[in-house]
Coordinates of C-alpha atoms in Angstrom, one line a residue:
M75 CA -6.4 39.7 2.6
V76 CA -7.4 36.1 2.6
T77 CA -5.3 34.1 5.0
L78 CA -4.5 30.4 4.9
M79 CA -6.7 30.1 8.0
D80 CA -9.6 31.4 5.9
C81 CA -9.0 28.4 3.5
I82 CA -9.2 26.0 6.5
E83 CA -12.4 27.6 7.7
R84 CA -14.0 27.1 4.3
I85 CA -13.5 23.3 4.5
P86 CA -16.8 22.3 6.3
L87 CA -18.9 24.2 3.8
K88 CA -17.1 22.7 0.8
L89 CA -17.4 19.2 2.3
E90 CA -21.2 19.7 2.6
E91 CA -21.4 20.9 -1.0
I92 CA -19.5 17.8 -2.2
A93 CA -21.9 15.5 -0.3
N94 CA -25.0 17.4 -1.4
K95 CA -24.0 17.6 -5.1
R96 CA -22.4 14.2 -5.5
D97 CA -25.1 12.9 -7.8
V98 CA -24.5 15.7 -10.3
R99 CA -20.7 15.8 -9.9
L100 CA -20.2 12.0 -10.3
S101 CA -23.0 11.3 -12.8
G102 CA -20.6 11.4 -15.7
L103 CA -18.3 8.8 -14.2
L104 CA -21.1 6.5 -13.3
E105 CA -22.6 6.7 -16.8
Y106 CA -19.2 6.0 -18.2
L107 CA -18.6 2.9 -16.0
E108 CA -22.1 1.6 -16.7
R109 CA -21.2 1.2 -20.4
K110 CA -18.0 -0.7 -19.6
D111 CA -17.0 -4.0 -18.1
E112 CA -16.8 -4.0 -14.3
I113 CA -13.5 -2.8 -13.0
D114 CA -11.5 -4.8 -10.5
E115 CA -9.2 -2.0 -9.3
I116 CA -8.9 1.7 -9.0
I117 CA -5.4 3.0 -9.6
F118 CA -4.7 6.5 -8.4
V119 CA -1.8 8.4 -10.0
A120 CA -0.9 11.5 -8.0
S121 CA 1.9 13.2 -6.1
G122 CA 2.3 15.2 -2.9
T123 CA -1.0 16.2 -1.3
S124 CA -3.0 14.5 -4.0
Y125 CA -1.2 11.2 -3.4
N126 CA -1.8 11.6 0.3
S127 CA -5.5 12.2 -0.4
A128 CA -5.8 8.9 -2.3
F129 CA -3.8 7.1 0.3
T130 CA -6.2 8.4 3.0
I131 CA -9.2 6.7 1.4
K132 CA -7.4 3.5 0.4
S133 CA -8.6 1.5 3.5
F134 CA -12.2 2.8 3.1
C135 CA -12.2 1.9 -0.6
E136 CA -11.0 -1.6 0.0
N137 CA -12.6 -2.5 3.4
V138 CA -15.9 -0.7 3.1
C139 CA -16.5 -0.5 -0.6
G140 CA -14.8 -3.8 -1.6
I141 CA -12.7 -2.3 -4.4
R142 CA -8.9 -2.8 -4.6
A143 CA -7.0 0.5 -4.5
T144 CA -3.5 1.1 -5.7
L145 CA -1.4 4.2 -5.5
V146 CA 1.4 5.2 -7.9
Y147 CA 3.6 8.3 -8.1
P148 CA 3.4 9.9 -11.6
N149 CA 7.2 9.5 -12.3
I150 CA 7.1 5.8 -11.4
F151 CA 4.0 5.3 -13.4
V152 CA 5.3 7.1 -16.5
N153 CA 8.9 5.9 -16.6
Y154 CA 9.1 2.7 -14.6
T155 CA 5.8 0.9 -14.9
E156 CA 5.5 -1.5 -17.9
K157 CA 2.5 -3.7 -17.2
L158 CA -0.8 -2.0 -16.6
N159 CA -4.1 -3.5 -15.5
P160 CA -6.6 -3.5 -18.4
K161 CA -9.5 -3.9 -16.0
A162 CA -8.7 -1.0 -13.8
L163 CA -10.1 2.6 -13.6
Y164 CA -7.1 5.0 -13.6
V165 CA -7.8 8.2 -11.6
L166 CA -5.3 11.0 -12.3
I167 CA -5.3 13.7 -9.7
S168 CA -3.8 17.2 -10.1
Q169 CA -5.2 20.2 -8.3
G170 CA -3.7 22.7 -10.7
G171 CA -4.7 20.5 -13.6
S172 CA -1.4 21.0 -15.5
T173 CA 1.1 18.7 -13.7
R174 CA 3.4 17.5 -16.5
L175 CA 3.9 13.9 -15.3
V176 CA 0.2 13.4 -14.4
Y177 CA -0.6 14.5 -18.0
E178 CA 1.9 12.1 -19.4
A179 CA 0.5 9.3 -17.2
L180 CA -3.0 10.1 -18.6
E181 CA -1.7 9.9 -22.2
K182 CA -0.1 6.6 -21.4
V183 CA -3.4 5.2 -20.2
K184 CA -5.4 6.7 -23.1
K185 CA -3.1 5.2 -25.7
L186 CA -3.8 1.8 -24.3
G187 CA -7.6 2.5 -24.3
Y188 CA -8.0 1.9 -20.6
L189 CA -10.6 3.6 -18.4
N190 CA -9.6 6.9 -16.9
C191 CA -10.9 10.0 -15.2
S192 CA -9.3 13.1 -13.8
I193 CA -9.8 15.1 -10.6
T194 CA -8.8 18.7 -10.8
A195 CA -9.8 22.0 -9.1
S196 CA -11.0 23.4 -12.4
L197 CA -12.7 21.5 -15.3
D198 CA -11.1 24.1 -17.6
S199 CA -7.6 22.6 -17.4
I200 CA -5.5 20.6 -19.9
I201 CA -5.7 17.4 -17.8
A202 CA -9.5 17.6 -17.3
N203 CA -10.0 18.4 -21.0
H204 CA -7.9 15.3 -22.0
A205 CA -9.5 12.7 -19.7
D206 CA -12.4 10.6 -20.7
V207 CA -14.3 11.8 -17.6
A208 CA -13.4 15.0 -15.6
I209 CA -14.4 15.4 -12.0
E210 CA -14.2 18.7 -10.2
M211 CA -12.3 18.5 -6.9
G212 CA -14.7 20.7 -5.1
C213 CA -12.3 23.2 -3.6
A214 CA -12.8 26.0 -6.2
H215 CA -9.9 28.5 -6.2
E216 CA -7.5 27.9 -3.3
E217 CA -5.4 31.1 -2.7
Y218 CA -2.3 29.3 -1.4
N219 CA -0.1 26.6 -2.9
Y220 CA 0.1 24.9 0.5
R221 CA -3.0 22.8 0.1
T222 CA -5.4 22.5 3.0
L223 CA -8.8 23.0 1.4
G224 CA -7.6 21.0 -1.6
Y225 CA -6.5 18.0 0.5
S226 CA -9.8 17.8 2.4
T227 CA -12.0 18.3 -0.7
T228 CA -10.0 15.7 -2.7
V229 CA -10.4 13.2 0.2
A230 CA -14.1 13.9 0.3
T231 CA -14.6 13.6 -3.4
L232 CA -12.8 10.3 -3.4
Y233 CA -14.9 9.0 -0.5
M234 CA -18.0 9.9 -2.5
M235 CA -16.6 8.3 -5.7
C236 CA -15.9 5.1 -3.9
I237 CA -19.3 5.0 -2.4
D238 CA -21.1 5.5 -5.7
I239 CA -18.9 2.9 -7.6
A240 CA -19.5 0.4 -4.8
R241 CA -23.3 1.0 -5.1
L242 CA -23.1 0.7 -8.9
Y243 CA -21.5 -2.8 -8.5
N244 CA -23.8 -3.8 -5.6
N245 CA -21.0 -4.0 -3.2
I246 CA -23.0 -1.9 -0.7
T247 CA -26.8 -1.5 -0.3
E248 CA -28.8 1.7 -0.6
E249 CA -29.3 1.6 3.2
Q250 CA -25.5 1.4 3.7
V251 CA -25.1 4.4 1.4
S252 CA -27.6 6.4 3.4
D253 CA -25.8 5.5 6.6
L254 CA -22.5 6.5 5.2
L255 CA -23.8 9.9 4.0
E256 CA -25.4 10.5 7.4
D257 CA -22.1 9.8 9.0
F258 CA -20.3 12.1 6.6
G259 CA -22.7 14.9 7.7
N260 CA -21.3 14.6 11.3
L261 CA -18.1 16.3 10.0
Y262 CA -19.4 19.8 9.4
E263 CA -19.8 21.0 13.0
S264 CA -17.1 18.8 14.3
L265 CA -14.4 20.5 12.1
V266 CA -15.3 23.9 13.5
E267 CA -15.1 22.6 17.0
I268 CA -11.8 20.9 16.5
K269 CA -10.3 24.0 15.0
G270 CA -11.2 26.0 18.1
K271 CA -9.8 23.4 20.4
T272 CA -6.6 23.3 18.4
L273 CA -6.1 27.0 18.6
S274 CA -6.6 27.0 22.4
W275 CA -4.1 24.1 22.6
Y276 CA -1.6 25.9 20.4
Y277 CA -1.5 29.1 22.4
E278 CA -1.0 27.0 25.6
N279 CA 2.0 25.2 24.0
K280 CA 3.3 27.8 21.7
F281 CA 6.6 28.4 23.5
S282 CA 7.5 24.7 23.4
L283 CA 6.6 24.3 19.8
M284 CA 8.4 27.5 18.6
K285 CA 11.8 26.6 20.2
R286 CA 12.1 23.2 18.3
N287 CA 13.3 22.9 14.7
K288 CA 12.2 19.4 13.7
M289 CA 9.0 17.4 13.8
M290 CA 8.0 13.7 13.7
V291 CA 4.4 12.5 13.2
A292 CA 3.3 8.9 13.7
A293 CA 0.0 7.1 13.3
T294 CA -1.5 3.8 12.1
N295 CA -4.3 2.5 9.8
D296 CA -5.8 5.3 7.7
L297 CA -4.3 7.9 10.1
W298 CA -0.9 7.1 8.7
P299 CA -1.6 8.9 5.4
V300 CA -2.9 11.8 7.5
A301 CA 0.4 11.8 9.3
Q302 CA 2.1 12.0 5.9
E303 CA 0.0 14.9 4.8
S304 CA 0.8 16.6 8.1
D305 CA 4.5 16.0 7.4
I306 CA 4.2 17.8 4.0
K307 CA 2.2 20.7 5.4
V308 CA 4.7 21.5 8.2
M309 CA 7.7 21.0 5.9
E310 CA 6.5 23.3 3.2
M311 CA 4.8 25.9 5.3
V312 CA 6.9 26.6 8.4
P313 CA 9.3 25.3 6.9
M314 CA 11.1 22.8 9.0
I315 CA 12.4 19.3 8.5
T316 CA 9.6 16.7 9.3
R317 CA 9.2 13.0 9.0
S318 CA 6.2 10.7 9.3
F319 CA 6.0 7.1 10.2
E320 CA 3.6 4.2 10.6
L321 CA 3.3 3.7 14.4
E322 CA 5.1 0.4 14.7
E323 CA 7.9 1.6 12.4
F324 CA 8.3 4.7 14.5
I325 CA 9.9 2.7 17.4
H326 CA 12.4 0.8 15.3
G327 CA 15.2 2.6 13.5
P328 CA 13.7 6.1 13.8
Q329 CA 13.8 6.2 17.6
N330 CA 17.6 6.3 17.5
S331 CA 17.4 9.9 16.2
F332 CA 14.9 11.1 18.8
D333 CA 16.1 14.3 20.6
D334 CA 14.7 17.3 22.4
S335 CA 15.0 19.6 19.4
T336 CA 12.1 17.6 17.8
V337 CA 8.4 18.0 18.3
F338 CA 6.6 14.7 18.3
F339 CA 2.9 14.1 17.5
I340 CA 1.1 10.8 17.6
L341 CA -2.3 10.6 16.0
S342 CA -4.3 8.1 18.0
R343 CA -7.8 6.6 17.6
K344 CA -9.5 4.4 20.3
G345 CA -9.3 0.7 19.5
E346 CA -6.3 1.1 17.1
D347 CA -3.0 0.4 18.8
E348 CA -4.0 2.9 21.5
E349 CA -1.9 1.3 24.2
K350 CA 1.1 1.2 22.0
A351 CA 0.6 4.8 21.1
K352 CA 0.4 5.7 24.8
A353 CA 3.5 3.7 25.7
I354 CA 5.5 5.4 22.9
A355 CA 4.2 8.8 24.0
K356 CA 5.1 8.1 27.7
F357 CA 8.6 7.1 26.7
I358 CA 9.1 10.3 24.7
K359 CA 7.6 12.6 27.3
N360 CA 9.7 11.1 30.1
E361 CA 13.0 10.5 28.3
I362 CA 13.2 12.8 25.3
G363 CA 11.1 15.9 25.3
F364 CA 7.9 17.4 23.8
C365 CA 5.3 14.9 22.7
A366 CA 1.5 15.2 22.2
I367 CA -1.1 12.6 21.3
I368 CA -3.8 14.0 19.1
G369 CA -7.1 12.1 19.2
N370 CA -9.6 10.4 21.5
S371 CA -7.1 8.2 23.3
T372 CA -5.0 10.7 25.2
M373 CA -3.0 10.7 28.4
G374 CA -3.5 14.2 29.7
E375 CA -0.6 16.6 29.9
R376 CA 0.2 18.4 26.6
D377 CA -2.1 16.1 24.6
L378 CA -4.7 17.5 22.3
E379 CA -8.0 15.6 23.0
I380 CA -10.4 15.7 20.1
N381 CA -13.6 13.5 19.9
P382 CA -14.3 12.7 16.3
R383 CA -18.0 12.3 15.5
S384 CA -17.6 10.4 12.3
K385 CA -17.2 6.6 12.3
Y386 CA -15.9 6.2 8.7
F387 CA -14.6 9.6 7.8
S388 CA -12.7 10.8 10.9
T389 CA -9.5 11.2 8.8
L390 CA -10.9 14.6 7.9
E391 CA -11.2 15.4 11.6
Y392 CA -7.7 14.3 12.4
I393 CA -6.1 16.4 9.7
T394 CA -7.6 19.6 11.0
P395 CA -5.3 20.1 14.1
M396 CA -2.2 19.5 11.9
Q397 CA -3.4 22.0 9.3
V398 CA -4.0 24.6 12.0
I399 CA -0.7 23.9 13.8
A400 CA 1.3 24.1 10.5
Y401 CA -0.3 27.5 9.7
K402 CA 0.2 29.0 13.2
L403 CA 3.8 27.9 13.3
A404 CA 4.4 29.4 9.9
D405 CA 2.7 32.6 10.8
D406 CA 4.4 32.9 14.2
H407 CA 7.8 32.3 12.5
G408 CA 7.0 35.3 10.2
R409 CA 6.7 33.2 7.0
D410 CA 5.0 34.9 4.1
L411 CA 3.0 32.1 2.6
K412 CA 2.4 34.0 -0.6
R413 CA 6.1 33.8 -1.4
A414 CA 8.0 30.7 -2.5
V415 CA 11.1 29.9 -0.5
N416 CA 13.2 28.6 -3.4
A417 CA 11.4 30.1 -6.4
Q418 CA 14.6 29.7 -8.5
V419 CA 14.0 25.9 -8.7
T420 CA 11.8 26.6 -11.8
K421 CA 15.0 27.6 -13.7
Y422 CA 16.2 24.0 -13.4
I423 CA 13.1 21.8 -13.6
T424 CA 9.6 22.4 -14.8
K425 CA 6.7 20.5 -13.0
T426 CA 3.8 21.9 -15.1
I427 CA 2.9 21.9 -18.8

């Protein structure tokens, strides 16, 4: 039987395929945009893991590619957003391809005649068939609803999309594109190495992790959305109550709820509030309980040191430990990830078409 760990282990190969086939996969979108006026914004409409994927690449899209990026939840977009940007490209993301509110958001955009494209796991889906341009997510069939492969391939697809749109509008040069793609290639072996390190770390700390029933994850910059995705993965897979925070916000109101029944993770990258991250971790370790820094700016005891090889795309390296930890906690708690916990919810509300 395919395990969720098997899905995680397929990620490096799928990322390589996405990079190698990007010219073919994104050609339809680029041809579509070439015939239109230049966009001034990309608006991503998505929920859950798909939302986190778009949030993950927002900083890259704006700061490297020079394109403003906005994120909107489908329910807010459909029911509570009145004025839409006529110069934007609307990107509707749904891994299953049949999320009801994402479809309704697409219809809203199309009725106004605005530019749109979909990103779905299969091009043979109602959302993909309805969009002006359909892009394949790159994950193929993912055996579990708790998306690990889907998150990573969506992030990768969005990175490639931003690069190609930026090149189309001359926001970046061909040399910069080559440098970015070379840097992306550093991920493939790195993800395998990080998975191995995480498993070793997990077995060393398994007892401390298993005896706690809550989790908090904190990070800053583009690792904050990685923390949010970690939050969802642990909450839906283990399952246990989790919360994620931007690093500075973490030490305001939330610290009043810190206690020893909570596992604390801080995702930390050198040069990005690393001293603040270490100070918070030291406080938790000394005064509260279990805390681990994950990254290349660690303190030693209980921390999980990883050394990302990618300059621009290390978000995909930082999510790997949290994907592995979420799976191992779920497995060691005896969770059957093929079975929904509250399957009866579908009697009350329908999320798909």
